[in-house]
Short mmCIF file of C-alpha atoms and ligand atoms in Angstrom, two decimals:
data_model
loop_
_atom_site.label_atom_id
_atom_site.label_comp_id
_atom_site.label_asym_id
_atom_site.label_seq_id
_atom_site.Cartn_x
_atom_site.Cartn_y
_atom_site.Cartn_z
CA MET B 1 19.30 20.91 -60.38
CA GLY B 2 17.50 23.56 -58.75
CA LYS B 3 15.14 23.41 -62.04
CA HIS B 4 14.69 19.91 -62.31
CA PHE B 5 13.61 19.46 -58.89
CA LEU B 6 10.86 22.30 -59.40
CA ILE B 7 9.78 20.14 -62.40
CA LEU B 8 10.02 16.85 -60.65
CA ILE B 9 7.78 18.48 -57.79
CA LEU B 10 5.10 20.01 -60.31
CA LEU B 11 5.07 16.83 -61.41
CA PHE B 12 4.61 14.83 -58.52
CA GLN B 13 2.02 17.48 -57.57
CA GLY B 14 0.15 16.89 -60.65
CA LEU B 15 0.09 12.79 -60.03
CA TYR B 16 -1.03 13.66 -56.64
CA MET B 17 -3.72 15.72 -57.57
CA ALA B 18 -4.94 13.57 -60.36
CA ARG B 19 -5.08 10.49 -58.19
CA SER B 20 -6.86 12.33 -55.45
CA LEU B 21 -9.34 14.65 -57.45
CA ILE B 22 -10.69 12.41 -60.44
CA PRO B 23 -13.13 9.72 -59.49
CA ALA B 24 -13.77 6.54 -61.07
CA LYS B 25 -17.55 7.13 -62.52
CA TYR B 26 -19.17 11.18 -62.98
CA ASP B 27 -20.34 12.25 -59.89
CA GLY B 28 -24.64 12.48 -59.41
CA PHE B 29 -27.59 10.37 -59.56
CA PRO B 30 -29.14 10.00 -62.52
CA TYR B 31 -32.72 10.74 -62.27
CA GLY B 32 -35.36 8.23 -64.10
CA ASP B 33 -34.28 5.78 -66.50
CA ASN B 34 -33.03 8.15 -69.34
CA SER B 35 -29.69 7.05 -71.01
CA ASP B 36 -30.10 8.61 -74.03
CA ILE B 37 -27.97 11.57 -73.02
CA SER B 38 -26.90 12.42 -76.72
CA ASN B 39 -30.28 13.71 -77.20
CA ALA B 40 -31.48 15.43 -74.25
CA ILE B 41 -30.88 18.75 -72.42
CA ILE B 42 -28.67 18.06 -69.55
CA VAL B 43 -30.13 19.41 -66.52
CA GLU B 44 -27.60 19.10 -63.50
CA ALA B 45 -28.64 20.02 -59.99
CA PHE B 46 -26.36 20.65 -57.19
CA PHE B 47 -28.79 19.92 -53.77
CA ASP B 48 -28.32 20.18 -50.49
CA PRO B 49 -30.93 17.49 -49.05
CA LEU B 50 -31.00 19.98 -46.00
CA CYS B 51 -31.56 23.13 -47.73
CA PRO B 52 -35.39 24.44 -47.83
CA ASP B 53 -34.67 25.87 -51.72
CA SER B 54 -33.22 22.62 -52.57
CA ARG B 55 -36.90 21.07 -51.11
CA ASP B 56 -38.43 23.36 -53.02
CA ALA B 57 -36.70 23.41 -56.15
CA TRP B 58 -37.43 19.46 -56.29
CA PRO B 59 -41.23 19.13 -56.98
CA PRO B 60 -41.17 21.56 -60.04
CA LEU B 61 -37.93 20.23 -61.22
CA LYS B 62 -39.09 16.71 -61.14
CA GLN B 63 -42.42 17.65 -63.02
CA LEU B 64 -40.57 19.23 -65.89
CA PHE B 65 -38.74 15.90 -66.34
CA LEU B 66 -41.92 13.52 -66.35
CA GLU B 67 -43.57 15.73 -68.41
CA TYR B 68 -40.19 16.33 -71.07
CA TYR B 69 -39.29 12.88 -70.41
CA PRO B 70 -37.14 11.73 -72.86
CA HIS B 71 -35.71 15.13 -73.79
CA LEU B 72 -34.30 16.17 -70.36
CA TYR B 73 -31.47 13.94 -68.64
CA LEU B 74 -31.51 14.99 -65.04
CA LEU B 75 -28.54 14.43 -62.69
CA VAL B 76 -28.57 15.52 -58.91
CA HIS B 77 -25.25 16.24 -57.41
CA PRO B 78 -25.39 16.14 -53.48
CA PHE B 79 -23.68 19.26 -52.31
CA PRO B 80 -23.11 19.46 -48.26
CA LEU B 81 -22.87 22.80 -47.36
CA PRO B 82 -20.46 23.02 -44.30
CA TYR B 83 -22.84 25.56 -42.58
CA HIS B 84 -25.61 22.78 -42.16
CA ASP B 85 -23.93 20.65 -39.72
CA ASN B 86 -25.93 17.29 -40.57
CA SER B 87 -25.40 18.08 -44.22
CA PHE B 88 -22.45 15.82 -44.83
CA VAL B 89 -24.02 12.41 -43.14
CA ALA B 90 -27.42 13.35 -45.21
CA CYS B 91 -25.25 13.24 -48.57
CA ARG B 92 -23.38 10.49 -47.37
CA SER B 93 -26.57 8.77 -46.40
CA LEU B 94 -27.38 9.24 -50.35
CA HIS B 95 -24.11 7.84 -51.49
CA ILE B 96 -24.88 4.39 -49.22
CA ALA B 97 -28.35 3.94 -50.44
CA ASN B 98 -27.42 4.23 -53.81
CA ARG B 99 -25.16 1.93 -53.11
CA LEU B 100 -27.27 -0.56 -51.36
CA ASN B 101 -30.46 -0.14 -53.75
CA ALA B 102 -30.22 1.93 -56.70
CA SER B 103 -33.77 2.82 -56.85
CA ALA B 104 -33.93 3.76 -53.14
CA THR B 105 -31.71 7.53 -54.07
CA TYR B 106 -34.23 9.64 -54.82
CA PRO B 107 -36.91 8.06 -52.42
CA LEU B 108 -34.97 8.72 -49.33
CA LEU B 109 -33.74 12.66 -50.89
CA GLU B 110 -37.82 12.84 -50.77
CA LEU B 111 -37.86 11.62 -47.11
CA PHE B 112 -34.94 14.46 -46.43
CA PHE B 113 -37.26 16.91 -48.13
CA LYS B 114 -40.38 15.93 -46.15
CA TYR B 115 -38.47 15.56 -42.61
CA GLN B 116 -35.95 18.30 -43.31
CA GLU B 117 -36.81 20.39 -40.31
CA LYS B 118 -35.50 17.90 -37.95
CA TYR B 119 -32.43 17.59 -38.82
CA TYR B 120 -31.78 21.53 -39.12
CA ASN B 121 -29.17 22.62 -37.07
CA ASP B 122 -31.12 24.08 -34.07
CA PRO B 123 -33.00 20.71 -33.20
CA THR B 124 -30.24 18.57 -33.22
CA LYS B 125 -28.00 20.91 -31.50
CA ASN B 126 -27.62 18.50 -28.04
CA LEU B 127 -27.25 15.39 -30.23
CA SER B 128 -24.48 13.44 -30.67
CA ARG B 129 -23.06 12.56 -33.85
CA ALA B 130 -23.54 8.85 -33.51
CA ALA B 131 -27.67 9.33 -32.43
CA ILE B 132 -27.78 11.56 -35.87
CA ILE B 133 -26.08 8.81 -38.14
CA GLU B 134 -28.54 6.13 -36.13
CA ASP B 135 -31.54 8.33 -36.92
CA VAL B 136 -30.44 9.16 -40.73
CA ALA B 137 -29.37 5.23 -40.74
CA ARG B 138 -33.11 4.66 -40.04
CA LEU B 139 -34.20 7.07 -42.32
CA GLY B 140 -32.22 5.28 -45.33
CA ALA B 141 -33.55 1.96 -44.32
CA GLN B 142 -37.13 3.47 -44.90
CA ALA B 143 -35.90 3.98 -48.49
CA VAL B 144 -33.94 1.02 -49.48
CA GLY B 145 -35.87 -1.64 -47.32
CA ASN B 146 -35.81 -2.08 -43.74
CA ALA B 147 -34.38 -5.36 -44.00
CA LEU B 148 -30.71 -3.69 -44.76
CA LEU B 149 -30.94 -1.39 -41.83
CA SER B 150 -27.65 -2.69 -40.20
CA GLU B 151 -26.06 -2.43 -44.09
CA PHE B 152 -27.04 0.88 -43.93
CA LYS B 153 -25.35 1.66 -40.57
CA ASP B 154 -22.38 -0.22 -41.67
CA GLY B 155 -22.63 2.03 -44.65
CA PHE B 156 -21.12 4.92 -42.55
CA THR B 157 -17.82 2.89 -41.43
CA ASP B 158 -17.30 2.19 -45.03
CA SER B 159 -14.52 4.69 -46.43
CA ARG B 160 -16.21 4.17 -50.02
CA SER B 161 -19.46 6.32 -48.94
CA ASP B 162 -16.76 8.94 -47.36
CA SER B 163 -14.77 9.14 -50.54
CA ALA B 164 -17.70 9.15 -52.78
CA THR B 165 -19.46 12.07 -50.70
CA ARG B 166 -16.45 14.14 -50.59
CA THR B 167 -16.07 13.88 -54.29
CA SER B 168 -19.61 15.27 -54.75
CA PHE B 169 -18.38 18.06 -52.61
CA LYS B 170 -15.11 18.58 -54.66
CA TYR B 171 -17.17 18.28 -57.92
CA GLY B 172 -19.19 21.17 -57.16
CA CYS B 173 -16.81 23.43 -55.96
CA THR B 174 -14.70 22.83 -59.22
CA ARG B 175 -17.73 24.16 -61.05
CA GLY B 176 -18.35 27.09 -58.51
CA VAL B 177 -21.05 25.97 -56.61
CA PHE B 178 -21.13 27.91 -53.42
CA GLY B 179 -24.91 27.30 -52.89
CA THR B 180 -27.73 25.17 -53.04
CA PRO B 181 -29.72 24.96 -55.29
CA PHE B 182 -27.60 25.55 -58.16
CA PHE B 183 -28.47 24.46 -61.72
CA PHE B 184 -26.66 23.91 -65.00
CA LEU B 185 -28.23 23.29 -68.48
CA ASN B 186 -26.02 21.37 -71.00
CA GLY B 187 -22.99 22.38 -68.84
CA PHE B 188 -23.84 26.26 -68.38
CA LEU B 189 -24.69 28.00 -64.99
CA LEU B 190 -28.31 29.34 -64.71
CA PRO B 191 -28.31 32.62 -63.16
CA GLY B 192 -29.79 33.00 -59.99
CA GLY B 193 -28.24 30.08 -58.03
CA GLY B 194 -29.42 29.82 -54.32
CA SER B 195 -33.27 29.99 -55.40
CA ALA B 196 -35.94 27.33 -56.24
CA ILE B 197 -37.04 27.89 -59.84
CA ASP B 198 -40.96 27.20 -60.33
CA TYR B 199 -42.53 25.31 -63.31
CA GLU B 200 -43.50 28.33 -65.34
CA THR B 201 -39.83 29.55 -65.44
CA TRP B 202 -38.32 26.34 -66.09
CA LYS B 203 -40.78 25.65 -69.00
CA SER B 204 -39.84 29.07 -70.49
CA ILE B 205 -36.09 27.74 -70.47
CA ILE B 206 -36.33 24.86 -71.68
CA ASP B 207 -38.99 25.26 -74.33
CA PRO B 208 -36.64 27.23 -76.78
CA LEU B 209 -33.96 24.78 -76.31
CA LEU B 210 -35.99 22.31 -77.15
CA GLY B 211 -37.15 24.39 -80.54
CA ASN B 212 -33.71 24.30 -81.69
CA HIS B 213 -33.53 20.61 -80.76
CA GLU B 214 -36.52 19.45 -82.92
CA GLY B 215 -35.58 21.65 -85.61
CA GLY B 216 -32.60 19.53 -86.00
CA VAL B 217 -28.82 20.34 -86.82
CA ASP B 218 -29.89 21.42 -90.32
CA GLU B 219 -32.22 24.31 -89.42
CA SER B 220 -29.91 25.78 -86.92
CA ALA B 221 -26.88 25.71 -89.29
CA SER B 222 -29.22 27.47 -92.06
CA SER B 223 -29.39 30.18 -89.68
CA PHE B 224 -25.73 31.09 -89.78
C1 LIG V 1 -35.75 -0.78 -53.36
O1 LIG V 1 -35.79 0.50 -53.00
C2 LIG V 1 -37.17 0.87 -53.65
C3 LIG V 1 -37.33 2.24 -53.35
O2 LIG V 1 -38.05 2.78 -52.09
C4 LIG V 1 -38.13 -0.30 -53.16
O3 LIG V 1 -39.41 -0.30 -53.49
C5 LIG V 1 -37.51 -1.70 -53.24
O4 LIG V 1 -38.32 -2.34 -52.14
C6 LIG V 1 -36.09 -1.83 -52.71
N1 LIG V 1 -35.85 -2.70 -53.01
C7 LIG V 1 -35.39 -3.90 -52.11
C8 LIG V 1 -34.95 -5.19 -52.57
O5 LIG V 1 -35.84 -3.96 -50.84
C1 LIG V 2 -30.26 21.81 -25.37
O1 LIG V 2 -29.88 21.55 -23.81
C2 LIG V 2 -29.77 22.74 -23.34
C3 LIG V 2 -29.00 22.79 -21.84
O2 LIG V 2 -29.55 21.30 -21.51
C4 LIG V 2 -31.38 22.73 -23.08
O3 LIG V 2 -31.85 24.26 -22.63
C5 LIG V 2 -31.94 23.36 -24.55
O4 LIG V 2 -33.47 23.38 -24.49
C6 LIG V 2 -31.66 21.86 -25.33
N1 LIG V 2 -32.13 22.35 -27.05
C7 LIG V 2 -32.44 21.15 -27.45
C8 LIG V 2 -33.01 21.67 -28.81
O5 LIG V 2 -32.93 20.46 -27.24
#
């Protein structure tokens, strides 16, 4: 009796976790229009839009993507660090933008990087939550189109943007992310998480992998 009860509890717990954790689609915002994921090196970046190291990490990563296209598949996961007071709102606004106008997601991320200091803890400590959301919605409308300002504000009362942002955070947690930027290459964590990677370092990481790609399956198989 006791044993069956325990099994039942575990079963329900499993169902509950599956229901609460598994999202309907893979987290993250793909950059560019590269859909040929099977032939590309998959680069995943966990960025906090209000983190200076994420800001510094973006230009070299973007340059790398543009230069190596279509050999790279780039996906950015928003990851709101808990000690950045406005990060959850910022990450949520990326999900709102993505829903309103998907091609505005990265322009909004870049606006955050540009005006980031304004949203740090100190300069916003006297502001109400509502004032911050109002300000972020205006920034968001700059990216998605100013005609969508009221839709953008409504996005902050839409539970879907809340749960999408929670999913982004939880997904980072399941991958062991505890700072930003964190990078994964073909699913493997790059060491040195928490710091920006410059362009030359990226090249030295990607080029050998690309050599393997171009050699094809036969060549790499022959080395065994
Ligand atoms: C969607 O966002 C892009 C990038 O900011 C912008 O160029 C475009 O005009 C927007 N689309 C609409 C319908 O406003
Ligand atoms: C916040 O309010 C306090 C008390 O009124 C003031 O001393 C401080 O300068 C304000 N800080 C900012 C960043 O506005």
